[in-house]
Coordinates of C-alpha atoms (C1' of nucleotides) in Angstrom, one line a residue:
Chain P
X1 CA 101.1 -132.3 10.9
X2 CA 97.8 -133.4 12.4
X3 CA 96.1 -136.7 11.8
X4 CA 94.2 -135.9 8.1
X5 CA 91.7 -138.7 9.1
X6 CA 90.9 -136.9 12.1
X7 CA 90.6 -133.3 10.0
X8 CA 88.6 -135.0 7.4
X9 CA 86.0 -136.8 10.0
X10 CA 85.4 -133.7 12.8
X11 CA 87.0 -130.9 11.1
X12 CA 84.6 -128.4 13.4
X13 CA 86.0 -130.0 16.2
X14 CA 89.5 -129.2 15.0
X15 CA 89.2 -125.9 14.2
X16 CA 87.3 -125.0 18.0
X17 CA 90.5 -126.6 19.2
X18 CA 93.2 -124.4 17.4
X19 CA 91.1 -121.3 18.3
X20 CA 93.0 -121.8 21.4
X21 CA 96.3 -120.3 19.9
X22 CA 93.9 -117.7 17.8
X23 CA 93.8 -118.9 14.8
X24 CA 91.1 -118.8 12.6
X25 CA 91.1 -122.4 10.7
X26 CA 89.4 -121.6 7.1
X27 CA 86.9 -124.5 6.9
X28 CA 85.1 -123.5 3.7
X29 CA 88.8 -123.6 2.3
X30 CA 90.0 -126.9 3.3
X31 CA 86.6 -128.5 2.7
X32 CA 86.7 -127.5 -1.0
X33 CA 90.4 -129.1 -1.2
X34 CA 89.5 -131.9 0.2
X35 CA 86.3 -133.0 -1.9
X36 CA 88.0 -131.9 -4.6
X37 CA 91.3 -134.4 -3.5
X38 CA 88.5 -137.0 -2.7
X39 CA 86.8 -136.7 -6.2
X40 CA 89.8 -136.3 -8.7
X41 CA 91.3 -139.4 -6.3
X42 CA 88.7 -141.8 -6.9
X43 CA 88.5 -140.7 -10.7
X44 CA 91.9 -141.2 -11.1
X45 CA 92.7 -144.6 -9.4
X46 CA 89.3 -145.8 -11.0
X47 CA 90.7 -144.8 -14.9
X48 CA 94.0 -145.9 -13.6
X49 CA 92.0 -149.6 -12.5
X50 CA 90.7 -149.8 -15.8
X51 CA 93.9 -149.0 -18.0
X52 CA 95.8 -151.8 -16.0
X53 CA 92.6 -154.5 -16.7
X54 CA 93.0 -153.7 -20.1
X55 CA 97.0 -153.6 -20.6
X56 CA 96.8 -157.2 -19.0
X57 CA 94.5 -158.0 -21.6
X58 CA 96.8 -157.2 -24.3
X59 CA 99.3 -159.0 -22.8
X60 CA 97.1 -162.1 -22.9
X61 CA 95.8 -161.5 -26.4
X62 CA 99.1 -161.3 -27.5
X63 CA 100.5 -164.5 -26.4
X64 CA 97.7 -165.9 -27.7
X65 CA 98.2 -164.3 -31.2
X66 CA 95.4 -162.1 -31.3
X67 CA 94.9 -158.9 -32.5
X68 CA 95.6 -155.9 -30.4
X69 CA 94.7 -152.7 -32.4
X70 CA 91.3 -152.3 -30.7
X71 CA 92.7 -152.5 -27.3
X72 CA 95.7 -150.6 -27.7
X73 CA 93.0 -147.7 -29.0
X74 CA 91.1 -148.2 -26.3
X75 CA 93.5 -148.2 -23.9
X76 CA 95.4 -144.8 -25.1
X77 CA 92.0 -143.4 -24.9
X78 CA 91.8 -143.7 -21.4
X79 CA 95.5 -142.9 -21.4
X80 CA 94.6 -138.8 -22.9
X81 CA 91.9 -138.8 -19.8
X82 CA 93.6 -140.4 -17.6
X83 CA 96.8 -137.7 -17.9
X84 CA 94.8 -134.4 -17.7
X85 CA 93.3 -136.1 -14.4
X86 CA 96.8 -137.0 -12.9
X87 CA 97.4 -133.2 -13.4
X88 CA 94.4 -131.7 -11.7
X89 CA 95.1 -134.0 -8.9
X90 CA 98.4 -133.7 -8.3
X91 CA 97.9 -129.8 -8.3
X92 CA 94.8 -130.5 -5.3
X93 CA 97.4 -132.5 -3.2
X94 CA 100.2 -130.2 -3.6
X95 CA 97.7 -127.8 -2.2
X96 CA 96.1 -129.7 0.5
X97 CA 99.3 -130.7 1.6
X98 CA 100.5 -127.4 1.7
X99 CA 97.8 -126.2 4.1
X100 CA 97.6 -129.3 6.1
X101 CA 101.9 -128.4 6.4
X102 CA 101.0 -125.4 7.8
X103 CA 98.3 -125.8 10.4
X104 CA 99.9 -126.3 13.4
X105 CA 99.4 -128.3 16.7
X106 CA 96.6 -128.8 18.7
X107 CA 97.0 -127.6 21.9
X108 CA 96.6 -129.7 25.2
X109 CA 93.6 -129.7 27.2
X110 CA 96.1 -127.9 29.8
X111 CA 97.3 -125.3 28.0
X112 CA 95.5 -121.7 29.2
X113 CA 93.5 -120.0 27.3
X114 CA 95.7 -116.4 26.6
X115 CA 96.7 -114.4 23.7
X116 CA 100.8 -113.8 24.8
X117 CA 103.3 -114.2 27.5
X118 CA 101.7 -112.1 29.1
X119 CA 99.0 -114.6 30.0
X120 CA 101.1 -117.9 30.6
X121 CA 100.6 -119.0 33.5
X122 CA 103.7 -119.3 36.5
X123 CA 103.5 -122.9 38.0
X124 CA 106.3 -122.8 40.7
X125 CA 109.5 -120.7 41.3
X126 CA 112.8 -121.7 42.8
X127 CA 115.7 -120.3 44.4
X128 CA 116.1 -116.6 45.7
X129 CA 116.4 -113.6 43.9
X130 CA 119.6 -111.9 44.9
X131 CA 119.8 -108.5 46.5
X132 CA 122.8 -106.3 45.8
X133 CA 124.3 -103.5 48.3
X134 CA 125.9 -102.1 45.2
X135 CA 124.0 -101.3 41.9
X136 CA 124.1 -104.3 39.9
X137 CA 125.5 -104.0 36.3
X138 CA 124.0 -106.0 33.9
X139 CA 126.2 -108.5 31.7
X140 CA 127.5 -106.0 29.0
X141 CA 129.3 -103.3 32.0
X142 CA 130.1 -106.5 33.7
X143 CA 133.4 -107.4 31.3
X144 CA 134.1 -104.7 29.4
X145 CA 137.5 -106.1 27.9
X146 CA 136.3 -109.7 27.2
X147 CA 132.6 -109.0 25.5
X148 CA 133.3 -107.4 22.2
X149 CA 130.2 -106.5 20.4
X150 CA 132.2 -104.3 18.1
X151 CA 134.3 -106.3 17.0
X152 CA 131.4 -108.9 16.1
X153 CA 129.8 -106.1 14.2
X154 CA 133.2 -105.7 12.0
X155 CA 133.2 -109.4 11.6
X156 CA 129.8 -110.5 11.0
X157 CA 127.3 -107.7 11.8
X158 CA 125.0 -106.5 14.9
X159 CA 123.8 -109.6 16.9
X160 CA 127.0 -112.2 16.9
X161 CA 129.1 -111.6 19.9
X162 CA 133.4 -112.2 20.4
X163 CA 133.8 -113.6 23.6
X164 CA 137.4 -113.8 25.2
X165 CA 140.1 -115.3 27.5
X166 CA 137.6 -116.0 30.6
X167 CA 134.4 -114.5 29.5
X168 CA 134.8 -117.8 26.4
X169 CA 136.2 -120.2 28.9
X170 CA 133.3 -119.9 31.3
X171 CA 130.9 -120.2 28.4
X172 CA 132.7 -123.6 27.5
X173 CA 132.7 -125.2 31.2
X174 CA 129.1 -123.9 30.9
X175 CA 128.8 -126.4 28.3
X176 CA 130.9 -129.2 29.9
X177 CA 129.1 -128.9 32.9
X178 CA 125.7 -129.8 31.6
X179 CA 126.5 -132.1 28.7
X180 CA 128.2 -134.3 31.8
X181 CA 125.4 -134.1 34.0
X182 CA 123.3 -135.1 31.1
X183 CA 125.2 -137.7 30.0
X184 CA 126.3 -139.2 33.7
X185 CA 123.2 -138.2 35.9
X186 CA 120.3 -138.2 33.6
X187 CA 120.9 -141.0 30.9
X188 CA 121.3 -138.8 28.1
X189 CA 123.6 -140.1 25.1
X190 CA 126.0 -137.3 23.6
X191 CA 125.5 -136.8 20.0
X192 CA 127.4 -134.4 17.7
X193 CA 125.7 -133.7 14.8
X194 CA 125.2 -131.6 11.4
X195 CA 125.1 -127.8 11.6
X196 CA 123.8 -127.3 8.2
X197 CA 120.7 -129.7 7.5
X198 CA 118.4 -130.1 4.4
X199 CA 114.8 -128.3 3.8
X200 CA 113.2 -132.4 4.9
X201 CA 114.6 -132.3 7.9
X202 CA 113.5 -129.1 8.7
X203 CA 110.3 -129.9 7.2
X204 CA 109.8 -132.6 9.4
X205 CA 110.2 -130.8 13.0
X206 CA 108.1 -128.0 11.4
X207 CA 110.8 -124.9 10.7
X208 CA 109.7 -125.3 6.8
X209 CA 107.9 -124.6 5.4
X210 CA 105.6 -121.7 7.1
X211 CA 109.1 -120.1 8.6
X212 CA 111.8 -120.0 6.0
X213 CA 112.7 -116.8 6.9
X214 CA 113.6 -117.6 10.5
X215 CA 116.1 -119.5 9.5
X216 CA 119.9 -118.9 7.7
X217 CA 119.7 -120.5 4.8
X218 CA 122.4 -121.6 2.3
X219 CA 123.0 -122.4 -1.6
X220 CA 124.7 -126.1 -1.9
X221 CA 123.6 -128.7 -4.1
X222 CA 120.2 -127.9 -2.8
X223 CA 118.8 -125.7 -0.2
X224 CA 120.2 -126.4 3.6
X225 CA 119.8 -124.9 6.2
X226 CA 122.0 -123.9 9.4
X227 CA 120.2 -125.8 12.7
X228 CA 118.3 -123.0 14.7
X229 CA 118.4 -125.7 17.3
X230 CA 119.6 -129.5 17.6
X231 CA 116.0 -130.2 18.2
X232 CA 116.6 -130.3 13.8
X233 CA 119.3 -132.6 13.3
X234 CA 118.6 -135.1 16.4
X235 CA 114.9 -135.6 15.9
X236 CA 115.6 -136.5 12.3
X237 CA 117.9 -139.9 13.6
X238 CA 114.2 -141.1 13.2
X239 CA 112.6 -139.8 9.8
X240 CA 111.3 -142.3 7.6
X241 CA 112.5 -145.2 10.1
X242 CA 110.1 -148.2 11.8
X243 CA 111.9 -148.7 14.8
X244 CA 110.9 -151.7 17.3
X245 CA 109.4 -151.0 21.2
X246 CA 112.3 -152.1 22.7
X247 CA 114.5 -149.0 21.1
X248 CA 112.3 -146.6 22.7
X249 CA 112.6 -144.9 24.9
X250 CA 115.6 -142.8 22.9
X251 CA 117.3 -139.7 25.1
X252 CA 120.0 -137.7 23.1
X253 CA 121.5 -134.9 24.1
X254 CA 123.7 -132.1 21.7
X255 CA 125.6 -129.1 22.2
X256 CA 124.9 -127.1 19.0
X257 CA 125.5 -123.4 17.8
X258 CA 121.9 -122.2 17.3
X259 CA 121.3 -119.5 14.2
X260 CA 118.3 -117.8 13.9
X261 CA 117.7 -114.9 11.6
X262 CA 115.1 -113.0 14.2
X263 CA 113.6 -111.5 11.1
X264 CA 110.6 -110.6 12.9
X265 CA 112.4 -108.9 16.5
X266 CA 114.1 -106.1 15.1
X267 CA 114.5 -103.8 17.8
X268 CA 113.5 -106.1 20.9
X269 CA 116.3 -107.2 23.4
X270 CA 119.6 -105.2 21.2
X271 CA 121.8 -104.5 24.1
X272 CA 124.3 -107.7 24.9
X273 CA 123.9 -111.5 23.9
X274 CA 120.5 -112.0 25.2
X275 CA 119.4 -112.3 21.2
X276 CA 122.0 -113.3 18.8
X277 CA 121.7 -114.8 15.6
X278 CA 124.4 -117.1 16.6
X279 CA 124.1 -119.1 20.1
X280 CA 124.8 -122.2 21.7
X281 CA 122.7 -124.4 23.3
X282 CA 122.6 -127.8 24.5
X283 CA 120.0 -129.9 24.1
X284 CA 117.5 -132.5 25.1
X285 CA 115.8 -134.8 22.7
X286 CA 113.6 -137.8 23.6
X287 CA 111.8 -140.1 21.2
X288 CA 109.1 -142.2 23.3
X289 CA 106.6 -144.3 22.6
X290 CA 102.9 -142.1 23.1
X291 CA 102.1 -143.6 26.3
X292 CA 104.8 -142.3 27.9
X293 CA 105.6 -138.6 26.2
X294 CA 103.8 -137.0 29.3
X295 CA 105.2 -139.2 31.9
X296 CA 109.3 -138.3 29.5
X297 CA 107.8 -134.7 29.3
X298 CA 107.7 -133.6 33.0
X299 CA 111.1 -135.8 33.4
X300 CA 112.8 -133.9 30.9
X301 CA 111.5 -130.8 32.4
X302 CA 113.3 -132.1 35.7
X303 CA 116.7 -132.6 33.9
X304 CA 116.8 -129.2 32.5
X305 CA 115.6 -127.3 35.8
X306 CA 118.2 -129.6 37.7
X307 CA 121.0 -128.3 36.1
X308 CA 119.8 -124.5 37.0
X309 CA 119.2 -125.8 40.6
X310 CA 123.2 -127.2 40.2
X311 CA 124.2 -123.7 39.6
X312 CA 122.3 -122.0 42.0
X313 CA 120.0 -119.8 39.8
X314 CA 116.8 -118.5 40.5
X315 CA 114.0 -119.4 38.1
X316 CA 110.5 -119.7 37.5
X317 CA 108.6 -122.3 35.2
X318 CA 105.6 -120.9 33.3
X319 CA 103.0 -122.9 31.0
X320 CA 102.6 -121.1 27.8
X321 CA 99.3 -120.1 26.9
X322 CA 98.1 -120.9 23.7
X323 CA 98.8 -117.4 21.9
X324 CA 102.7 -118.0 23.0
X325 CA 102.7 -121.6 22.0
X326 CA 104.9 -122.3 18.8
X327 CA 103.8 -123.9 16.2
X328 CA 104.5 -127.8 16.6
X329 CA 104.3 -128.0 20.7
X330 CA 100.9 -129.3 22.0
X331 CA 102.2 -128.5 25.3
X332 CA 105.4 -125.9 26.5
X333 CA 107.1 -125.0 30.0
X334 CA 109.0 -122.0 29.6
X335 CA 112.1 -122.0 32.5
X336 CA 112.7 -118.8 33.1
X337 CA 116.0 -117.7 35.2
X338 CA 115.9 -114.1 37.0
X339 CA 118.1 -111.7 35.5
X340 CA 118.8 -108.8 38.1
X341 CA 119.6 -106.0 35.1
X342 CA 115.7 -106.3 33.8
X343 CA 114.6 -107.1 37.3
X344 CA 112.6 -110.1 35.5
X345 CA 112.6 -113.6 34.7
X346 CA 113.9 -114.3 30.8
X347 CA 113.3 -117.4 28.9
X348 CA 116.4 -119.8 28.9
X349 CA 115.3 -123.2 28.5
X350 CA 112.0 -124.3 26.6
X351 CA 110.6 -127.6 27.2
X352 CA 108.1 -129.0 24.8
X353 CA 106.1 -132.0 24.2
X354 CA 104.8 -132.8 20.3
X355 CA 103.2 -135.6 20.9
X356 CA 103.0 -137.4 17.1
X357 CA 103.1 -133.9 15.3
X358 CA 106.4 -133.9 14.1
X359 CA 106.8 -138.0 13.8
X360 CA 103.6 -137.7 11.4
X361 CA 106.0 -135.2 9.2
X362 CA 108.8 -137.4 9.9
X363 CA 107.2 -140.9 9.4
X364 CA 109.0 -141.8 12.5
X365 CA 107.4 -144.6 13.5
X366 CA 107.9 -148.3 15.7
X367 CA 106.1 -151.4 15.8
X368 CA 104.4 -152.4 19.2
X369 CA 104.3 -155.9 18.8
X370 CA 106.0 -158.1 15.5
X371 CA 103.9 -158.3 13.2
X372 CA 101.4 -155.2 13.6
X373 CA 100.9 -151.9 12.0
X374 CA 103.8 -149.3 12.9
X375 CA 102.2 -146.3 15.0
X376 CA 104.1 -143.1 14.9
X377 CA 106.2 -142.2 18.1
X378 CA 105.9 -139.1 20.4
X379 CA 109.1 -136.8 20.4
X380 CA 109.9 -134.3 23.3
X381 CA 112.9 -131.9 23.3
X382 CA 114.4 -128.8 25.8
X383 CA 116.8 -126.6 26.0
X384 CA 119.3 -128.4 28.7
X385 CA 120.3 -125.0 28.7
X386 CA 120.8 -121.8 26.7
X387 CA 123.8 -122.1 26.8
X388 CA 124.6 -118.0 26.2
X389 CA 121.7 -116.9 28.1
X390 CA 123.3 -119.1 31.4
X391 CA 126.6 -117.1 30.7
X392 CA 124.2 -113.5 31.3
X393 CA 122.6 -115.7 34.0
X394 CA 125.5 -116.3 35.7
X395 CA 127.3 -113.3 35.7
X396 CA 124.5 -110.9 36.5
X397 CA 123.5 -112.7 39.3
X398 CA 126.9 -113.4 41.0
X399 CA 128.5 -110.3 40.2
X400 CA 130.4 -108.7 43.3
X401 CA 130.8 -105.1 44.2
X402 CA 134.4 -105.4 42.7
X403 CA 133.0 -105.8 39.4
X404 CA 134.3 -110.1 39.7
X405 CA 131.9 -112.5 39.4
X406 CA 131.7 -116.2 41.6
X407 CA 131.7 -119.3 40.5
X408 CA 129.2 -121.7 41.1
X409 CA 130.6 -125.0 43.0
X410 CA 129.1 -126.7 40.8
X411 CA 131.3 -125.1 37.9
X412 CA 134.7 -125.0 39.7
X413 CA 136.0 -128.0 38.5
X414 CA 135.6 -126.9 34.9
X415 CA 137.3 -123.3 35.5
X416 CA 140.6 -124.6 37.0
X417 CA 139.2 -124.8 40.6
X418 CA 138.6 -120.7 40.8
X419 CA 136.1 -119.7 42.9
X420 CA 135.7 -116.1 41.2
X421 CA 136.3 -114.5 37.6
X422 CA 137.5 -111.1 37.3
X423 CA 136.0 -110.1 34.1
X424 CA 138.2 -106.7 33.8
X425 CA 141.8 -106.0 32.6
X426 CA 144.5 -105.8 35.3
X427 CA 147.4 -104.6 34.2
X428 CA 146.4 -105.1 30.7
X429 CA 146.5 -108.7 31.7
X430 CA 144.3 -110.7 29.7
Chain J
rG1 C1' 139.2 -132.6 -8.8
rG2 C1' 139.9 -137.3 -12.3
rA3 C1' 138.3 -142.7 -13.5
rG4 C1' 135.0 -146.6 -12.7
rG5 C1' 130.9 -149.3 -10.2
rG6 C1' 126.2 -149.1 -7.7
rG7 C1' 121.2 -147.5 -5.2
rU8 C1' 115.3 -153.4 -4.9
rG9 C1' 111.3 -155.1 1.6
rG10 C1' 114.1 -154.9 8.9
rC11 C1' 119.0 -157.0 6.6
rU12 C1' 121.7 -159.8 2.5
rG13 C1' 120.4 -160.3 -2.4
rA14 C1' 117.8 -162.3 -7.4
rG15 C1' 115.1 -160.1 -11.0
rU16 C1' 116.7 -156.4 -18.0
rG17 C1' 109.3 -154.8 -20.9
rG18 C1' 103.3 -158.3 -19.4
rU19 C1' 99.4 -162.1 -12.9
rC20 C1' 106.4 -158.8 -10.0
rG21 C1' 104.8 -155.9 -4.5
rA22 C1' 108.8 -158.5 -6.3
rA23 C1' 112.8 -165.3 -5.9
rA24 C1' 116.0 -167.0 -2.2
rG25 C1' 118.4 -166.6 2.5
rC26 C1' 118.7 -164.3 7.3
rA27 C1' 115.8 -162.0 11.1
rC28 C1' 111.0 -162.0 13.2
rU29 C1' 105.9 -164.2 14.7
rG30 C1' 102.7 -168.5 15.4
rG31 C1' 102.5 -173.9 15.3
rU32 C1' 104.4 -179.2 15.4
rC33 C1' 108.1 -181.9 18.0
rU34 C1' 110.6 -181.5 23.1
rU35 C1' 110.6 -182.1 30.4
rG36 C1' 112.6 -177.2 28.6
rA37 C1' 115.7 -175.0 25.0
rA38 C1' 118.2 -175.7 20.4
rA39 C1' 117.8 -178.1 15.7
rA40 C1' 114.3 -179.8 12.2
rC41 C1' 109.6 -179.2 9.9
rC42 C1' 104.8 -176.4 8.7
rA43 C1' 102.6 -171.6 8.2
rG44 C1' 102.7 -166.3 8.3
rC45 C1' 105.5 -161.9 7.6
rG46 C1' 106.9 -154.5 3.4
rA47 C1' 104.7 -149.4 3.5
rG48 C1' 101.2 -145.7 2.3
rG49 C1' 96.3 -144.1 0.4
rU50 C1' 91.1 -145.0 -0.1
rU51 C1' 86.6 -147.9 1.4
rA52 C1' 81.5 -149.7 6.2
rG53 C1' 83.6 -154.0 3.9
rC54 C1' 84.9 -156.9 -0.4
rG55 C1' 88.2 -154.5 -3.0
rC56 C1' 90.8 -150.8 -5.6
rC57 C1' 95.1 -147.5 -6.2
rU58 C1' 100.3 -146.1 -5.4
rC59 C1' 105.4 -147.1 -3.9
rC60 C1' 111.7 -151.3 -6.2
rC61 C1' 116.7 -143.5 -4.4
rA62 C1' 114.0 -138.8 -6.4
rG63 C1' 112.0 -136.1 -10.7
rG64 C1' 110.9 -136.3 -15.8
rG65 C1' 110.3 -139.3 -20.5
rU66 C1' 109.3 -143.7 -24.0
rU67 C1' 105.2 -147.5 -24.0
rC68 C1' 98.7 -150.2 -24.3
rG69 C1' 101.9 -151.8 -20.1
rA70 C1' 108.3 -149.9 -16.6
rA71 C1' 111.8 -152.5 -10.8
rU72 C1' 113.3 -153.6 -15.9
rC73 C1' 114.5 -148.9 -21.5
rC74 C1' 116.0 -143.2 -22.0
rC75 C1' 117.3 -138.3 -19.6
rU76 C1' 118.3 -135.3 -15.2
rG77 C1' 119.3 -134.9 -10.1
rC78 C1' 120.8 -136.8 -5.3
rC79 C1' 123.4 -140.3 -2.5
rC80 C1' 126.8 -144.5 -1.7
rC81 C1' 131.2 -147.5 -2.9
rU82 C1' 136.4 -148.4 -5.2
rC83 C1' 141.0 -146.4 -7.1
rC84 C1' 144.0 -141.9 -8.0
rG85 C1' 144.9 -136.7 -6.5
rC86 C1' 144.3 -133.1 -2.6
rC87 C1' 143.6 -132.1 2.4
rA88 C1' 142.3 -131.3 8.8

RNA sequence: GGAGGGGUGGCUGAGUGGUCGAAAGCACUGGUCUUGAAAACCAGCGAGGUUAGCGCCUCCCAGGGUUCGAAUCCCUGCCCCUCCGCCA
């Protein structure tokens, strides 16, 4: 949510700055909501000022032995006006707050100017793009016996995947792999957490409530909601919490099946895992204190690309212009790893700074100094990878003639020591 | 699933209809004292909204209700604890 003092005082400004992403911000609209709010307010808390002069009257008068009648009348008087009030305005707030809920970030001063990915802007690539003396298959050709769409189909439906013996084994040292360098290299504590989270939480990062229908969502007591990333579940250690300076910086780190409905891509990347309604990920989440979240954001920018340095991958990492930027980032670097079946680079880690967007939503706050005002905190998260998309990664770029595939160094350890995978049946050898 | 007991400020915990935003203790901050620290003593110390400011309003799990007036009474929901049952 953005700062409502700010919105009130330069609204103007505001609404230049969001044309960035190409919105239109309706001025006339919110302007009217919030005179009205300011009006019906000050009506309110002035009858509600007056009823509670007058109720401690009455308690006065009657220890004194008076009589009440002519309060008491007077008071339910103000009572009848002051109810059909309370109405009006709690109708304006659930309104305002409804819009202010769904305008999203500003973006930073950096961000280019662009309507979609197509204008985001690459900052640096790294590693070399691999050249094959054979035709290059892309991940779904590449193991046949252990990627079994179909089967996922009969089980679930089109976009979950099976994965089996090695094909499922290399995803999990995938996951090892980076949740140790994480934890060992980068300071990162492990977390495990919920995979099915209320509508607050996912209020409070900014899922709900202007994208319900992103998300998988299911009947309990009340609404929940399965995590379309840990982002959800981690950044929420903080809702509602004043925590003190000397907790902050906080740097979590989760390995999480990711759902996503992908209501709105029907039809865009079917073929393989790329985009699954199910996926895991692992992932970073800080929670700084603002004068560091730009100085945390480029770090954790670092820890993610380090682990696709560790494996040898060859990436690029692009700035999102402000058409491509979601909804609660200020500021995003896309890493992108090359993927030699599209002969382009794909998205596989996300890195996004907030600054006190979603700690306004999450009253997630600290205290500087003992004894001051809480200020709200700065939260930064990234994928530390997809973890599915490095399985494609992986196996598309260090696929051999033979139809193996290598293994990184950096992954031997966790696969056994092997230095290569065959991902077909031999002698229906599983 | 059955039976019972609870949800009050950073924490513990009093408060059962009228200056209660809330006793007390702990923690914290400032001061006195001390070479320094501890102890002791004194003072301060919840959050949000609104206002140029004084101030005013709201918040004692959440949502309704009763009342002139609700932390306090009633209803519903959520959550926690204890015991039994069941289970990985």
């Amino acid at each position: 949510m953005l700062d409502p003092r700010s919105l009130r005082r330069e609204p103007e400004l505001i609404a230049q700055a969001l044309s960035k992403r190409g919105l239109v911000f309706d001025l006339d609209a919110y302007k009217e909501l919030e005179s009205s709010r300011h009006d019906l307010q000050t009506e309110m808390e002035t009858l509600q000022h007056e009823r509670n002069e007058i109720s401690r009257t009455i308690g006065q008068a009657k220890q004194d032995g008076e009589d009440i009648e002519p309060l008491r009348l007077s008071v339910s008087e103000i009572g009848y006006r002051l109810d059909v009030v309370k109405q009006e305005f709690g109708k304006i707030r659930e309104e305002l707050d409804a819009f202010l809920l769904s305008i999203p970030n500003i973006p930073d001063e950096s961000v280019p100017e662009g309507a979609d990915e197509d204008d985001n802007l690459v900052l640096r690539q790294h590693g070399s793009i691999p050249e094959f003396n054979f035709e290059p298959k892309d991940h779904v050709d590449l193991a046949p016996d252990f990627l079994d769409l179909e089967l996922a189909v009969k089980i679930s439906g089109s976009r979950f995947s099976v994965l089996r013996g090695p094909l499922a084994k290399l995803q999990r040292a995938l996951t090892q792999f980076m949740l140790d360098v994480h934890t060992e290299q980068h300071g990162y504590e492990e977390v495990y957490v919920p995979y099915v989270v209320n509508a607050a939480s996912m209020t409070a990062t900014g899922q709900l409530p202007k994208f319900a229908h992103d998300a998988f969502h299911v009947e309990h007591t009340e609404p929940m909601y399965l995590v379309p990333t840990a982002e959800v579940p981690v950044t929420n250690f903080v809702r509602d919490e004043i925590l003190s300076a000397d907790e902050l910086p906080m740097r979590f780190v989760a390995h999480t099946p990711c759902f996503r409905s992908e209501a709105g891509s029907y039809g865009k990347d079917m073929r393989g895992i790329f985009r699954q309604h199910q996926f895991e990920k692992v992932e970073l989440v800080q929670i700084v204190s603002p004068d560091e979240s730009w100085a945390a954001f480029e770090e954790l920018l670092g820890h993610a690309e380090t682990i696709l340095k560790m494996l040898d991958l060859p990436y690029q990492a692009s700035v999102l212009c402000g058409g491509d930027l979601g909804f609660a980032a200020a500021k995003t670097i896309d890493l992108e790893v090359w993927l030699p079946s599209q002969r382009r680079y794909r998205e596989i880690s996300s890195v996004s700074n907030f600054l006190d967007f979603q700690a306004r939503r999450a009253q997630a706050r600290f205290r500087r100094k003992a004894g001051e005002r809480p200020d709200l905190v700065h939260t930064i998260n990234g994928s530390g990878l997809a973890v599915g998309r490095s399985l494609i990664a992986l196996m598309e770029n260090f696929q051999n003639g033979d139809g193996s595939v290598s293994i990184p160094d950096a992954l031997r350890d966790y696969m056994g020591g092997i230095d290569s995978l065959k991902l077909t049946e031999i002698d229906g050898q599983k």
